[in-house]
mmCIF file of C-alpha atoms and ligand atoms in Angstrom:
data_model
loop_
_atom_site.group_PDB
_atom_site.id
_atom_site.type_symbol
_atom_site.label_atom_id
_atom_site.label_comp_id
_atom_site.label_asym_id
_atom_site.label_seq_id
_atom_site.Cartn_x
_atom_site.Cartn_y
_atom_site.Cartn_z
ATOM 1 C CA MET A 1 150.144 134.668 -7.504
ATOM 2 C CA GLU A 2 147.976 131.595 -7.828
ATOM 3 C CA ILE A 3 146.196 130.577 -4.618
ATOM 4 C CA LYS A 4 144.646 127.094 -4.352
ATOM 5 C CA ILE A 5 141.550 126.912 -2.161
ATOM 6 C CA GLU A 6 140.518 123.848 -0.179
ATOM 7 C CA LYS A 7 137.282 124.529 1.706
ATOM 8 C CA THR A 8 136.530 122.844 5.012
ATOM 9 C CA LYS A 9 134.059 119.973 5.075
ATOM 10 C CA ASN A 10 133.282 120.646 8.727
ATOM 11 C CA PRO A 11 132.490 124.328 9.194
ATOM 12 C CA LYS A 12 132.587 125.443 12.827
ATOM 13 C CA VAL A 13 129.647 126.932 14.660
ATOM 14 C CA LYS A 14 130.059 130.700 14.442
ATOM 15 C CA PRO A 15 129.652 132.843 17.562
ATOM 16 C CA LYS A 16 126.063 133.956 18.001
ATOM 17 C CA LYS A 17 125.087 137.575 17.474
ATOM 18 C CA GLY A 18 125.824 139.478 20.675
ATOM 19 C CA GLU A 19 128.001 136.722 22.143
ATOM 20 C CA PRO A 20 131.142 138.281 23.661
ATOM 21 C CA LEU A 21 134.050 137.637 21.286
ATOM 22 C CA GLY A 22 136.966 138.902 23.339
ATOM 23 C CA PHE A 23 140.260 139.057 21.495
ATOM 24 C CA GLY A 24 142.316 136.340 19.807
ATOM 25 C CA ARG A 25 140.504 133.299 21.185
ATOM 26 C CA ILE A 26 138.165 132.299 18.341
ATOM 27 C CA PHE A 27 139.506 131.320 14.918
ATOM 28 C CA THR A 28 137.691 131.062 11.609
ATOM 29 C CA ASP A 29 137.310 128.036 9.332
ATOM 30 C CA HIS A 30 140.294 128.696 7.082
ATOM 31 C CA MET A 31 143.892 129.875 7.019
ATOM 32 C CA PHE A 32 146.361 130.936 4.352
ATOM 33 C CA ILE A 33 149.689 129.157 4.089
ATOM 34 C CA MET A 34 152.654 129.452 1.713
ATOM 35 C CA ASN A 35 156.119 127.860 1.795
ATOM 36 C CA TYR A 36 159.535 129.289 1.101
ATOM 37 C CA THR A 37 162.463 127.161 0.050
ATOM 38 C CA THR A 38 165.869 128.594 -0.777
ATOM 39 C CA GLY A 39 166.419 128.337 -4.519
ATOM 40 C CA LYS A 40 162.706 128.046 -5.216
ATOM 41 C CA GLY A 41 161.339 131.163 -3.512
ATOM 42 C CA TRP A 42 157.798 131.453 -2.122
ATOM 43 C CA HIS A 43 155.590 128.683 -3.480
ATOM 44 C CA ASP A 44 152.390 126.672 -2.982
ATOM 45 C CA ALA A 45 150.125 129.509 -1.852
ATOM 46 C CA ARG A 46 146.953 127.898 -0.545
ATOM 47 C CA ILE A 47 143.926 128.419 1.650
ATOM 48 C CA VAL A 48 143.141 125.349 3.734
ATOM 49 C CA PRO A 49 140.918 124.465 6.695
ATOM 50 C CA PHE A 50 142.251 125.990 9.954
ATOM 51 C CA GLN A 51 144.437 123.266 11.439
ATOM 52 C CA ASN A 52 147.361 122.453 13.691
ATOM 53 C CA LEU A 53 150.862 122.379 12.241
ATOM 54 C CA GLU A 54 153.242 119.481 12.361
ATOM 55 C CA LEU A 55 156.764 120.720 13.090
ATOM 56 C CA SER A 56 159.985 119.098 14.247
ATOM 57 C CA PRO A 57 160.929 119.909 17.859
ATOM 58 C CA ALA A 58 164.154 121.163 16.267
ATOM 59 C CA CYS A 59 162.209 123.693 14.155
ATOM 60 C CA MET A 60 164.377 126.814 14.213
ATOM 61 C CA VAL A 61 161.675 129.252 15.271
ATOM 62 C CA PHE A 62 161.363 127.474 18.632
ATOM 63 C CA HIS A 63 165.007 128.031 19.478
ATOM 64 C CA TYR A 64 166.195 131.370 18.142
ATOM 65 C CA GLY A 65 162.965 133.214 17.473
ATOM 66 C CA GLN A 66 163.395 133.980 13.770
ATOM 67 C CA GLU A 67 159.843 135.136 13.060
ATOM 68 C CA MET A 68 157.786 138.208 12.287
ATOM 69 C CA PHE A 69 154.124 139.128 12.406
ATOM 70 C CA GLU A 70 151.625 141.740 11.306
ATOM 71 C CA GLY A 71 148.224 142.805 12.583
ATOM 72 C CA LEU A 72 145.307 144.428 10.778
ATOM 73 C CA LYS A 73 141.532 144.240 10.723
ATOM 74 C CA ALA A 74 138.648 143.709 8.326
ATOM 75 C CA TYR A 75 135.545 145.779 9.012
ATOM 76 C CA ARG A 76 132.013 145.173 7.882
ATOM 77 C CA GLY A 77 130.513 148.256 6.308
ATOM 78 C CA LYS A 78 127.092 148.783 4.771
ATOM 79 C CA ASP A 79 128.515 148.018 1.352
ATOM 80 C CA GLY A 80 130.835 145.087 2.028
ATOM 81 C CA VAL A 81 133.978 144.102 3.913
ATOM 82 C CA PHE A 82 136.940 146.470 3.930
ATOM 83 C CA LEU A 83 140.570 146.494 5.052
ATOM 84 C CA PHE A 84 142.352 149.585 6.363
ATOM 85 C CA ARG A 85 145.615 150.494 4.557
ATOM 86 C CA PRO A 86 146.782 146.873 4.009
ATOM 87 C CA ASP A 87 149.540 148.132 1.682
ATOM 88 C CA MET A 88 151.175 149.671 4.766
ATOM 89 C CA ASN A 89 151.177 146.292 6.522
ATOM 90 C CA ALA A 90 152.708 144.676 3.433
ATOM 91 C CA LYS A 91 155.441 147.312 3.359
ATOM 92 C CA ARG A 92 156.140 147.049 7.082
ATOM 93 C CA ALA A 93 156.216 143.230 6.860
ATOM 94 C CA ASN A 94 159.186 143.503 4.527
ATOM 95 C CA ILE A 95 160.942 145.986 6.809
ATOM 96 C CA SER A 96 160.631 143.374 9.594
ATOM 97 C CA ASN A 97 161.665 140.620 7.172
ATOM 98 C CA ARG A 98 164.863 142.429 6.205
ATOM 99 C CA ARG A 99 165.828 142.945 9.849
ATOM 100 C CA LEU A 100 165.237 139.267 10.638
ATOM 101 C CA VAL A 101 166.866 137.902 7.444
ATOM 102 C CA ILE A 102 163.528 136.431 6.372
ATOM 103 C CA PRO A 103 162.869 136.441 2.594
ATOM 104 C CA GLU A 104 160.651 139.318 1.497
ATOM 105 C CA ILE A 105 157.150 138.829 0.118
ATOM 106 C CA PRO A 106 156.102 141.001 -2.841
ATOM 107 C CA GLN A 107 153.695 143.620 -1.453
ATOM 108 C CA GLU A 108 150.973 142.750 -3.944
ATOM 109 C CA ASP A 109 151.171 139.046 -3.002
ATOM 110 C CA PHE A 110 150.850 139.897 0.696
ATOM 111 C CA VAL A 111 147.740 142.020 0.083
ATOM 112 C CA GLN A 112 146.296 139.421 -2.316
ATOM 113 C CA ALA A 113 146.734 136.682 0.301
ATOM 114 C CA VAL A 114 145.035 138.777 3.012
ATOM 115 C CA LYS A 115 142.116 139.632 0.736
ATOM 116 C CA ALA A 116 141.729 136.038 -0.466
ATOM 117 C CA VAL A 117 141.551 134.417 2.957
ATOM 118 C CA VAL A 118 139.233 137.122 4.338
ATOM 119 C CA LYS A 119 137.003 136.640 1.296
ATOM 120 C CA VAL A 120 136.742 132.871 1.958
ATOM 121 C CA ASP A 121 135.780 133.532 5.614
ATOM 122 C CA GLU A 122 133.795 136.705 4.901
ATOM 123 C CA ASP A 123 130.806 135.405 6.873
ATOM 124 C CA TRP A 124 132.991 135.439 9.988
ATOM 125 C CA VAL A 125 133.373 139.231 9.926
ATOM 126 C CA PRO A 126 131.160 140.224 12.872
ATOM 127 C CA THR A 127 128.368 142.748 12.470
ATOM 128 C CA GLU A 128 127.956 144.402 15.895
ATOM 129 C CA PRO A 129 129.235 147.997 16.257
ATOM 130 C CA GLY A 130 132.915 148.130 17.206
ATOM 131 C CA THR A 131 133.628 144.521 16.253
ATOM 132 C CA SER A 132 135.971 143.384 13.487
ATOM 133 C CA LEU A 133 137.860 140.442 12.068
ATOM 134 C CA TYR A 134 141.429 140.563 13.369
ATOM 135 C CA ILE A 135 143.940 139.392 10.758
ATOM 136 C CA ARG A 136 147.278 137.927 11.839
ATOM 137 C CA PRO A 137 149.825 137.328 9.053
ATOM 138 C CA PHE A 138 153.114 135.823 10.289
ATOM 139 C CA ILE A 139 156.241 134.041 9.104
ATOM 140 C CA ILE A 140 158.276 131.437 10.950
ATOM 141 C CA ALA A 141 161.697 129.861 10.285
ATOM 142 C CA ALA A 142 160.897 126.221 9.496
ATOM 143 C CA ASP A 143 164.209 124.321 9.159
ATOM 144 C CA SER A 144 164.836 121.453 11.541
ATOM 145 C CA PHE A 145 168.320 122.531 12.666
ATOM 146 C CA LEU A 146 169.934 123.705 15.898
ATOM 147 C CA GLY A 147 172.711 125.810 14.347
ATOM 148 C CA VAL A 148 172.462 129.589 14.665
ATOM 149 C CA ALA A 149 171.905 130.753 11.090
ATOM 150 C CA PRO A 150 169.032 132.047 8.977
ATOM 151 C CA SER A 151 166.653 129.208 8.094
ATOM 152 C CA LYS A 152 166.520 127.947 4.505
ATOM 153 C CA THR A 153 162.766 127.285 4.669
ATOM 154 C CA TYR A 154 159.884 129.401 5.997
ATOM 155 C CA LEU A 155 156.125 129.298 6.394
ATOM 156 C CA PHE A 156 153.982 132.372 5.795
ATOM 157 C CA MET A 157 150.536 131.999 7.334
ATOM 158 C CA ILE A 158 147.485 134.160 7.887
ATOM 159 C CA ILE A 159 144.930 133.329 10.562
ATOM 160 C CA LEU A 160 141.718 135.214 11.321
ATOM 161 C CA SER A 161 139.984 135.900 14.606
ATOM 162 C CA PRO A 162 136.630 137.660 15.067
ATOM 163 C CA SER A 163 137.130 140.170 17.861
ATOM 164 C CA GLY A 164 134.832 142.140 20.098
ATOM 165 C CA ALA A 165 134.614 145.870 20.569
ATOM 166 C CA TYR A 166 137.759 146.990 22.393
ATOM 167 C CA TYR A 167 135.658 149.370 24.440
ATOM 168 C CA GLU A 168 132.364 147.824 25.485
ATOM 169 C CA ASP A 169 131.027 151.082 26.946
ATOM 170 C CA GLY A 170 132.738 153.804 24.935
ATOM 171 C CA LEU A 171 136.319 155.041 25.226
ATOM 172 C CA ALA A 172 137.786 154.464 28.685
ATOM 173 C CA PRO A 173 141.045 156.078 29.872
ATOM 174 C CA VAL A 174 143.827 153.686 30.933
ATOM 175 C CA GLY A 175 146.546 153.941 33.566
ATOM 176 C CA ILE A 176 150.101 153.674 32.272
ATOM 177 C CA TRP A 177 153.296 152.690 34.062
ATOM 178 C CA ILE A 178 156.453 154.446 32.833
ATOM 179 C CA GLU A 179 159.054 151.693 33.102
ATOM 180 C CA ASP A 180 162.425 152.810 34.466
ATOM 181 C CA GLU A 181 164.148 149.469 35.112
ATOM 182 C CA TYR A 182 163.664 147.319 32.000
ATOM 183 C CA VAL A 183 163.921 148.483 28.389
ATOM 184 C CA ARG A 184 162.187 147.135 25.296
ATOM 185 C CA ALA A 185 164.621 147.961 22.523
ATOM 186 C CA VAL A 186 167.640 150.043 21.620
ATOM 187 C CA LYS A 187 168.721 151.644 18.374
ATOM 188 C CA GLY A 188 170.416 148.952 16.289
ATOM 189 C CA GLY A 189 168.216 146.265 17.835
ATOM 190 C CA MET A 190 164.834 145.036 16.565
ATOM 191 C CA GLY A 191 162.559 147.709 18.025
ATOM 192 C CA TYR A 192 161.281 148.881 14.638
ATOM 193 C CA ALA A 193 160.420 145.325 13.532
ATOM 194 C CA LYS A 194 157.218 143.528 14.490
ATOM 195 C CA THR A 195 158.669 140.356 15.926
ATOM 196 C CA GLY A 196 157.908 138.078 18.851
ATOM 197 C CA GLY A 197 161.241 138.694 20.581
ATOM 198 C CA ASN A 198 160.310 142.296 21.334
ATOM 199 C CA TYR A 199 157.190 141.061 23.085
ATOM 200 C CA ALA A 200 159.060 138.362 25.008
ATOM 201 C CA ALA A 201 161.331 141.139 26.303
ATOM 202 C CA SER A 202 158.332 143.175 27.436
ATOM 203 C CA LEU A 203 156.383 140.637 29.496
ATOM 204 C CA ILE A 204 158.278 141.133 32.735
ATOM 205 C CA ALA A 205 157.519 144.851 32.843
ATOM 206 C CA GLN A 206 153.914 144.255 31.867
ATOM 207 C CA ASP A 207 153.546 141.869 34.811
ATOM 208 C CA LYS A 208 155.042 144.477 37.099
ATOM 209 C CA ALA A 209 152.695 147.184 35.800
ATOM 210 C CA HIS A 210 149.666 144.908 36.218
ATOM 211 C CA SER A 211 150.573 144.036 39.778
ATOM 212 C CA GLU A 212 150.785 147.780 40.545
ATOM 213 C CA GLY A 213 147.323 148.350 39.077
ATOM 214 C CA PHE A 214 148.356 149.839 35.716
ATOM 215 C CA SER A 215 147.172 148.327 32.461
ATOM 216 C CA GLN A 216 150.105 149.116 30.149
ATOM 217 C CA VAL A 217 153.795 149.934 30.095
ATOM 218 C CA LEU A 218 155.322 153.050 28.567
ATOM 219 C CA TRP A 219 158.915 152.397 27.516
ATOM 220 C CA LEU A 220 161.783 154.825 27.794
ATOM 221 C CA ASP A 221 164.839 154.934 25.522
ATOM 222 C CA GLY A 222 167.341 152.197 26.312
ATOM 223 C CA VAL A 223 170.377 154.469 26.628
ATOM 224 C CA GLU A 224 169.479 157.415 28.841
ATOM 225 C CA ARG A 225 166.111 156.157 30.186
ATOM 226 C CA LYS A 226 164.948 159.709 29.699
ATOM 227 C CA TYR A 227 163.041 159.927 26.447
ATOM 228 C CA ILE A 228 159.640 158.420 25.732
ATOM 229 C CA GLU A 229 159.412 155.664 23.147
ATOM 230 C CA GLU A 230 156.053 153.856 23.009
ATOM 231 C CA VAL A 231 153.500 151.747 24.872
ATOM 232 C CA GLY A 232 153.346 147.911 24.772
ATOM 233 C CA ALA A 233 151.565 147.613 21.438
ATOM 234 C CA MET A 234 150.763 151.266 20.815
ATOM 235 C CA ASN A 235 152.491 154.455 19.840
ATOM 236 C CA ILE A 236 151.983 157.444 22.119
ATOM 237 C CA PHE A 237 150.838 161.019 21.567
ATOM 238 C CA PHE A 238 150.751 164.056 23.845
ATOM 239 C CA LYS A 239 148.815 167.274 23.437
ATOM 240 C CA ILE A 240 150.764 170.045 25.111
ATOM 241 C CA ASN A 241 149.830 173.709 24.733
ATOM 242 C CA ASN A 242 147.600 172.980 21.745
ATOM 243 C CA LYS A 243 150.357 171.112 19.871
ATOM 244 C CA VAL A 244 150.450 167.377 19.221
ATOM 245 C CA ILE A 245 153.779 165.728 20.008
ATOM 246 C CA THR A 246 154.827 162.131 19.345
ATOM 247 C CA PRO A 247 158.272 160.527 19.608
ATOM 248 C CA MET A 248 160.009 160.502 16.211
ATOM 249 C CA LEU A 249 160.766 157.160 14.578
ATOM 250 C CA ASN A 250 164.298 156.532 15.769
ATOM 251 C CA GLY A 251 164.957 152.863 15.018
ATOM 252 C CA SER A 252 163.737 151.511 18.343
ATOM 253 C CA ILE A 253 160.048 152.470 17.933
ATOM 254 C CA LEU A 254 157.540 150.451 15.916
ATOM 255 C CA PRO A 255 156.215 152.582 13.027
ATOM 256 C CA GLY A 256 152.490 152.209 13.681
ATOM 257 C CA ILE A 257 150.003 152.572 10.852
ATOM 258 C CA THR A 258 147.502 154.118 13.255
ATOM 259 C CA ARG A 259 150.271 156.563 14.280
ATOM 260 C CA ASP A 260 150.790 157.522 10.648
ATOM 261 C CA SER A 261 147.029 157.923 10.129
ATOM 262 C CA VAL A 262 146.623 160.105 13.247
ATOM 263 C CA ILE A 263 149.459 162.394 12.120
ATOM 264 C CA ALA A 264 147.803 162.733 8.689
ATOM 265 C CA LEU A 265 144.390 163.510 10.239
ATOM 266 C CA CYS A 266 145.825 166.106 12.635
ATOM 267 C CA LYS A 267 147.789 167.846 9.880
ATOM 268 C CA ASP A 268 144.712 167.807 7.667
ATOM 269 C CA ARG A 269 142.861 169.722 10.395
ATOM 270 C CA GLY A 270 145.609 172.284 10.719
ATOM 271 C CA ILE A 271 146.853 170.959 14.069
ATOM 272 C CA THR A 272 150.618 171.295 14.571
ATOM 273 C CA VAL A 273 152.264 167.880 14.909
ATOM 274 C CA GLU A 274 155.827 167.579 16.142
ATOM 275 C CA GLU A 275 157.681 164.282 15.695
ATOM 276 C CA ARG A 276 160.627 164.662 18.008
ATOM 277 C CA LYS A 277 162.321 163.509 21.198
ATOM 278 C CA ILE A 278 160.199 164.096 24.263
ATOM 279 C CA SER A 279 161.497 163.469 27.759
ATOM 280 C CA VAL A 280 159.680 162.439 30.923
ATOM 281 C CA ASP A 281 160.966 165.687 32.470
ATOM 282 C CA GLU A 282 159.198 167.688 29.770
ATOM 283 C CA LEU A 283 155.970 165.833 30.568
ATOM 284 C CA LEU A 284 156.306 166.391 34.305
ATOM 285 C CA ALA A 285 156.978 170.092 33.709
ATOM 286 C CA ALA A 286 153.978 170.415 31.369
ATOM 287 C CA GLN A 287 151.814 168.668 33.943
ATOM 288 C CA LYS A 288 152.965 171.115 36.668
ATOM 289 C CA GLU A 289 152.253 174.114 34.426
ATOM 290 C CA GLY A 290 148.878 172.706 33.476
ATOM 291 C CA THR A 291 149.703 172.512 29.770
ATOM 292 C CA LEU A 292 149.580 168.705 29.448
ATOM 293 C CA GLU A 293 146.156 168.617 27.833
ATOM 294 C CA GLU A 294 145.780 165.061 26.511
ATOM 295 C CA VAL A 295 147.659 161.778 26.284
ATOM 296 C CA PHE A 296 146.603 158.896 24.046
ATOM 297 C CA GLY A 297 147.954 155.708 22.554
ATOM 298 C CA THR A 298 147.387 154.577 18.952
ATOM 299 C CA GLY A 299 147.257 151.032 17.560
ATOM 300 C CA THR A 300 145.139 148.722 15.437
ATOM 301 C CA ALA A 301 143.545 146.956 18.439
ATOM 302 C CA ALA A 302 142.228 149.975 20.385
ATOM 303 C CA VAL A 303 142.529 152.584 17.578
ATOM 304 C CA ILE A 304 142.800 155.420 20.134
ATOM 305 C CA SER A 305 143.392 154.695 23.807
ATOM 306 C CA PRO A 306 143.072 157.755 26.067
ATOM 307 C CA VAL A 307 145.500 157.774 28.984
ATOM 308 C CA GLY A 308 144.078 159.010 32.285
ATOM 309 C CA LYS A 309 146.997 158.287 34.577
ATOM 310 C CA LEU A 310 150.782 158.139 34.083
ATOM 311 C CA ARG A 311 153.100 156.902 36.800
ATOM 312 C CA PHE A 312 156.802 157.692 36.911
ATOM 313 C CA ALA A 313 158.804 156.832 40.068
ATOM 314 C CA ASP A 314 156.955 158.619 42.893
ATOM 315 C CA ASP A 315 154.950 160.860 40.581
ATOM 316 C CA VAL A 316 151.483 159.911 39.432
ATOM 317 C CA MET A 317 150.157 162.341 36.840
ATOM 318 C CA THR A 318 146.398 162.433 36.430
ATOM 319 C CA ILE A 319 145.504 163.803 33.023
ATOM 320 C CA LYS A 320 142.262 165.736 32.558
ATOM 321 C CA ASN A 321 140.909 164.214 35.787
ATOM 322 C CA SER A 322 140.997 160.881 33.941
ATOM 323 C CA SER A 323 138.340 162.060 31.505
ATOM 324 C CA ILE A 324 138.547 161.646 27.727
ATOM 325 C CA GLY A 325 140.153 164.461 25.792
ATOM 326 C CA GLU A 326 138.256 166.159 23.012
ATOM 327 C CA LEU A 327 140.954 165.451 20.411
ATOM 328 C CA SER A 328 141.224 161.775 21.476
ATOM 329 C CA GLN A 329 137.477 161.336 21.065
ATOM 330 C CA ARG A 330 137.438 163.162 17.728
ATOM 331 C CA LEU A 331 140.299 161.088 16.318
ATOM 332 C CA TYR A 332 138.645 157.882 17.494
ATOM 333 C CA ASP A 333 135.329 158.844 15.881
ATOM 334 C CA THR A 334 137.027 159.876 12.641
ATOM 335 C CA LEU A 335 139.236 156.802 12.283
ATOM 336 C CA THR A 336 136.529 154.284 13.166
ATOM 337 C CA GLY A 337 134.119 156.241 10.952
ATOM 338 C CA ILE A 338 136.464 155.888 7.989
ATOM 339 C CA GLN A 339 137.139 152.220 8.765
ATOM 340 C CA THR A 340 133.447 151.303 8.820
ATOM 341 C CA GLY A 341 132.500 153.546 5.932
ATOM 342 C CA ALA A 342 130.313 155.867 8.012
ATOM 343 C CA LEU A 343 132.571 158.807 7.071
ATOM 344 C CA GLU A 344 134.066 159.865 3.772
ATOM 345 C CA ASP A 345 137.428 158.224 3.044
ATOM 346 C CA LYS A 346 139.196 161.191 1.517
ATOM 347 C CA PHE A 347 142.661 159.668 1.932
ATOM 348 C CA GLY A 348 141.739 156.462 0.076
ATOM 349 C CA TRP A 349 142.592 154.270 3.074
ATOM 350 C CA ARG A 350 139.792 151.700 2.706
ATOM 351 C CA VAL A 351 140.378 148.700 0.497
ATOM 352 C CA ARG A 352 137.540 146.411 -0.518
ATOM 353 C CA VAL A 353 138.103 142.704 0.069
HETATM 354 C C1 PLP B 401 151.824 146.800 16.185
HETATM 355 C C2 PLP B 401 152.479 147.697 17.148
HETATM 356 C C3 PLP B 401 152.116 149.054 17.291
HETATM 357 C C4 PLP B 401 150.936 149.683 16.582
HETATM 358 O O1 PLP B 401 150.995 149.606 15.193
HETATM 359 P P1 PLP B 401 149.658 149.750 14.320
HETATM 360 O O2 PLP B 401 150.131 149.541 12.937
HETATM 361 O O3 PLP B 401 149.128 151.110 14.563
HETATM 362 O O4 PLP B 401 148.730 148.682 14.805
HETATM 363 C C5 PLP B 401 152.849 149.848 18.159
HETATM 364 N N1 PLP B 401 153.861 149.329 18.878
HETATM 365 C C6 PLP B 401 154.225 148.035 18.790
HETATM 366 C C7 PLP B 401 155.340 147.540 19.599
HETATM 367 C C8 PLP B 401 153.540 147.176 17.922
HETATM 368 O O5 PLP B 401 153.904 145.890 17.845
#
């Protein structure tokens, strides 16, 4: 794929070293953009100065939500800037695309586009420990039309945002609200796709959890409200009786790349991993017996997020006295070590930009 590059004439002032970056508020100098037109396919791949879009108020994405997104990071290592398993994002993007009737993007073009735009804004990859350049590829339906149908034109864009360390003072356990009123997704719906609609559906429960003093929502299955699915933007793992258990991919759970990596790391260390249904009742029972050893979430943003407190109806389970589990800490150290190049990358997960 040929990518035209138009560099900005007015580079922005970059955040100063040590300045808090937060998440998703600062954007780099450039963005990637490519058009799709039915009959012509994907065309006009280009990197341009970061800018606002001009769209018709009738643009289809505003009305029926035909869009998808991805999320990955670039890390600065001693020997350059690296991505973590971008081929997995490219593959997952097309799984979302198929579900949303959005034209697929060849995997190699997706990865090439990510690498190219990160390369142009390489100086924006922050250097402080724990920081990274968050990469947000996304596609929107671009036709100006109010009929309910797949759009005939699309825009694929990639924007970049330097982001701060998720944990400023080391891993910190979070409190999680098990949601028993609202559901996120059901089998046959869009749960396995990374698309805005799933997030729109989740906001109400997130608000509720926040107002009760919990930072995230843990979703239950949409049919029986009995089995555990995943957290807002993370998959979930439990260590019970020395075994690692995570809900199996069932069509309503997002197949996380961090999830996949954690399973591979555990298996590599000889830890038993079970991908299966797990109910809230099983958790409550394990907690009573004292065999619920660790709970943690996995996702690109936090990598590993230890869970210290789980609330379900009138039960509040405190896990490990809200301290960080040994396995959670070890997985966090290993994954971030591989991502930054401090540890050997025996799985071949790092990709140079
Ligand atoms: C992105 C996402 C995850 C985590 O996926 P990673 O590839 O590990 O970042 C989990 N759940 C949902 C709903 C997500 O959107």
